[in-house]
PDB file of C-alpha atoms in Angstrom:
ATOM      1  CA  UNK A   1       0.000   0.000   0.000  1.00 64.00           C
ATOM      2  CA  UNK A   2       1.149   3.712  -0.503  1.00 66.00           C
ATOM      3  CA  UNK A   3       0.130   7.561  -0.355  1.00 69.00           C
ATOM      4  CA  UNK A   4      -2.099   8.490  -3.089  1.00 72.00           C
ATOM      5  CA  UNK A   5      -1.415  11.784  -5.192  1.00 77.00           C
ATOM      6  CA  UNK A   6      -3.073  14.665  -3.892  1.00 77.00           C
ATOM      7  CA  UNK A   7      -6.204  15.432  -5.957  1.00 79.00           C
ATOM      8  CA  UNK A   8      -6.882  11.729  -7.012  1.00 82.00           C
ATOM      9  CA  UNK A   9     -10.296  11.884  -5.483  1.00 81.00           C
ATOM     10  CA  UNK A  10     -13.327  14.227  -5.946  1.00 86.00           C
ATOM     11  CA  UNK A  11     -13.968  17.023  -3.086  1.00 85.00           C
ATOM     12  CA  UNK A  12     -16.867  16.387  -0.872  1.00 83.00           C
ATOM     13  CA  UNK A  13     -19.919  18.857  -0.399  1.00 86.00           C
ATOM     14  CA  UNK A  14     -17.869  21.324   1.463  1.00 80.00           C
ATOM     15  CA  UNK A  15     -14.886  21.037  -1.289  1.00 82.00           C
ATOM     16  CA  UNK A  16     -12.617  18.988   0.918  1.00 78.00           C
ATOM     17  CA  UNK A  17      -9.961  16.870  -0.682  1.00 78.00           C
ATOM     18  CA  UNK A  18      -8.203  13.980   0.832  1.00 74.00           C
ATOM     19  CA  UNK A  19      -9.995  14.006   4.144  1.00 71.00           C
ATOM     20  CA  UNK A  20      -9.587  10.288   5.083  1.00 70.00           C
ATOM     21  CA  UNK A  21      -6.756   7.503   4.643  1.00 69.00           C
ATOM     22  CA  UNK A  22      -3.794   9.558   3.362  1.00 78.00           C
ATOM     23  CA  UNK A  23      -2.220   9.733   6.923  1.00 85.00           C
ATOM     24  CA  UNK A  24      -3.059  10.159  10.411  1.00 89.00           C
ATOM     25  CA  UNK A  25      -3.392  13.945  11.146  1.00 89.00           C
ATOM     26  CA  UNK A  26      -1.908  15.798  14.041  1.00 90.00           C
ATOM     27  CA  UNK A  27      -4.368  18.002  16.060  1.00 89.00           C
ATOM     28  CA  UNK A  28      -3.511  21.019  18.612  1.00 89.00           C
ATOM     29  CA  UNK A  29      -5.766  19.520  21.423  1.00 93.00           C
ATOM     30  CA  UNK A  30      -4.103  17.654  24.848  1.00 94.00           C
ATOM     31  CA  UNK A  31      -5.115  13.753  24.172  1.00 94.00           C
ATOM     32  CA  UNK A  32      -8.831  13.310  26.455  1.00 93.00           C
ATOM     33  CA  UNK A  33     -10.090   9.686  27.251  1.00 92.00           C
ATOM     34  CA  UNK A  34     -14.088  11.192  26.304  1.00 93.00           C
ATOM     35  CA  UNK A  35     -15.309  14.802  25.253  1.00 93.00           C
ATOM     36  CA  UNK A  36     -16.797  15.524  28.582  1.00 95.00           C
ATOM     37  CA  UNK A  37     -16.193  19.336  29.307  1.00 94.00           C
ATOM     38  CA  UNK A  38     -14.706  19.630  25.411  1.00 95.00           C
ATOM     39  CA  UNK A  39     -15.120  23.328  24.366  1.00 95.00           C
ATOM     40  CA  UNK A  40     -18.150  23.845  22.031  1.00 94.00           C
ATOM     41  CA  UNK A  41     -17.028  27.038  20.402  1.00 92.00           C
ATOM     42  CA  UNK A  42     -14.098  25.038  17.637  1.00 86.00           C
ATOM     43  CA  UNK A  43     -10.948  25.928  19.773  1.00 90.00           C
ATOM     44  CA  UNK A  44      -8.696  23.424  20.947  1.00 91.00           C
ATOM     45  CA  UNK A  45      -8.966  21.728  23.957  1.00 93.00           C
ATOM     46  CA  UNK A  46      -5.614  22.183  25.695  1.00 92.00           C
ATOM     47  CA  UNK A  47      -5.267  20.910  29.422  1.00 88.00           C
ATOM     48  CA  UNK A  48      -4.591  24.238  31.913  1.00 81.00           C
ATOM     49  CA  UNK A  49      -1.367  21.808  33.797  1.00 76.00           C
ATOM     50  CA  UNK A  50      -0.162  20.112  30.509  1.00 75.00           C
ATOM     51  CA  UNK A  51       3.293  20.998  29.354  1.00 77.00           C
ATOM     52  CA  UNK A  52       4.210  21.036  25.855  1.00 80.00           C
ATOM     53  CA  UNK A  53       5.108  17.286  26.326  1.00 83.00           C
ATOM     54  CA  UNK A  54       1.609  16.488  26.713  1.00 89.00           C
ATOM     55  CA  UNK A  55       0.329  13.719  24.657  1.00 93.00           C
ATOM     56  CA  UNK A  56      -2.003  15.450  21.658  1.00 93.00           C
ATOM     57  CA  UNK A  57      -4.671  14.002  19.892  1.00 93.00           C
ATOM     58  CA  UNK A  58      -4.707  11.964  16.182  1.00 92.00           C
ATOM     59  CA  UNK A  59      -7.422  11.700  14.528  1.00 90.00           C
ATOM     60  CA  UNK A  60      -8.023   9.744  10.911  1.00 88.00           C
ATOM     61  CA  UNK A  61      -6.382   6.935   9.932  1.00 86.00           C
ATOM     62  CA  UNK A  62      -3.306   6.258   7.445  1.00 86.00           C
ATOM     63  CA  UNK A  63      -2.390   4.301   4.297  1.00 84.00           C
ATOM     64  CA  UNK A  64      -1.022   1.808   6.204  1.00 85.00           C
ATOM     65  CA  UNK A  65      -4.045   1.034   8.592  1.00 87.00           C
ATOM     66  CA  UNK A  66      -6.887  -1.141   8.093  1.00 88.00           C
ATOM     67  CA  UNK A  67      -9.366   0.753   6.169  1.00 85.00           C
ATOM     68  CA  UNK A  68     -12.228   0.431   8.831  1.00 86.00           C
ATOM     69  CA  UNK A  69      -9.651   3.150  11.028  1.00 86.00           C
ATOM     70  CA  UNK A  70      -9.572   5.359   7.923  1.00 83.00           C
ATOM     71  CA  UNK A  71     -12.821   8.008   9.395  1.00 84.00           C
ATOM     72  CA  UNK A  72     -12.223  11.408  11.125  1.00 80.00           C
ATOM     73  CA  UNK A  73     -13.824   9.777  14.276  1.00 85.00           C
ATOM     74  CA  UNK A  74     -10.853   7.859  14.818  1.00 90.00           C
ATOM     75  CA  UNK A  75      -8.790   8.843  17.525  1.00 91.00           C
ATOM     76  CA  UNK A  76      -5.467   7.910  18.848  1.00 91.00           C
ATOM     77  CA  UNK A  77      -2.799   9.594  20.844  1.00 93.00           C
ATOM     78  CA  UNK A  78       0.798  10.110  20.853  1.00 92.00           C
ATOM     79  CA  UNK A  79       3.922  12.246  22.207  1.00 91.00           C
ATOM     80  CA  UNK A  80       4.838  15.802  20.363  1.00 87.00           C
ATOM     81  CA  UNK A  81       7.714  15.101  17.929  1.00 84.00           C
ATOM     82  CA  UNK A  82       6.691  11.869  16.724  1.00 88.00           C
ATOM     83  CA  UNK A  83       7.330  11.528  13.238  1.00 86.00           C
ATOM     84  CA  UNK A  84       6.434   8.252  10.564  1.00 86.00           C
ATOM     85  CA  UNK A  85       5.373   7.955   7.176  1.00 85.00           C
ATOM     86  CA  UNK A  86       1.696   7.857   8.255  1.00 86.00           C
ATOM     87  CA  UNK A  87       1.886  10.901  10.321  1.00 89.00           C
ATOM     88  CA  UNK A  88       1.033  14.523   9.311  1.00 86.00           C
ATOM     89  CA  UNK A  89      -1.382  17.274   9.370  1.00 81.00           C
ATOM     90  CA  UNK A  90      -3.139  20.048   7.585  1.00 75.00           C
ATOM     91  CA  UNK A  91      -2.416  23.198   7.039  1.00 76.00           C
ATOM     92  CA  UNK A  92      -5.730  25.791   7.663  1.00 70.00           C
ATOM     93  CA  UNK A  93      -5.672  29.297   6.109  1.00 71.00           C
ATOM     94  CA  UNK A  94      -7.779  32.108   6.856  1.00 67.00           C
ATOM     95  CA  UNK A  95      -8.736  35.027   4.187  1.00 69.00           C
ATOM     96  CA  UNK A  96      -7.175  38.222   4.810  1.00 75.00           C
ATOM     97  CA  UNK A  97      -9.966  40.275   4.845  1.00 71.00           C
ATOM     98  CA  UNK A  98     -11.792  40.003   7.962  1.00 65.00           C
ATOM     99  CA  UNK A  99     -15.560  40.210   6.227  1.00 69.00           C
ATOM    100  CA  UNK A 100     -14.788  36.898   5.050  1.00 62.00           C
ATOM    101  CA  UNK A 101     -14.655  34.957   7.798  1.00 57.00           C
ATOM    102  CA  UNK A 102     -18.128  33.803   8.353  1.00 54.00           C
TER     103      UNK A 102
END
């Protein structure tokens, strides 16, 4: 098994490309067992005594895992710094212009 290009596959109905199985993808939030006391306003959920050590969250799966862990529910867990060909995450960019932002 391997990557696939990026591109290969049709967006989805928000125009989202390569959303599941390409690799596991690295999130900002602290790694939490359930989402009891998760924020509900889209920040990240970082832990108030957690060092940058803490273990952060994964979530999707990778090329290399079996395709039922290939879904953005998926979640795993790891230490900072941990690098492997089915790690990696996405880069998010805002407009410039603040009246776009909606």
């Amino acid at each position: 098994m391997e990557t696939s290009p990026v591109g290969l596959y049709p967006a989805n109905s928000w125009g989202l490309r390569d959303m599941h199985g390409t690799v596991r993808e690295w999130c900002l939030d602290h790694w939490h067992s359930n989402y009891e006391g998760a924020p509900t306003d889209g920040s990240a959920w970082l832990s108030d005594n957690s060092g940058e050590q803490a273990s952060r969250l994964l979530r999707g799966g990778s090329w290399n895992d079996d395709p039922r862990f290939c879904r953005s529910a998926s979640r795993y867990h790891d230490r900072p710094g941990l690098a492997d060909g089915g790690l990696g995450f996405r880069v998010v960019c805002l407009p410039q212009d603040p009246s776009l932002n909606t």
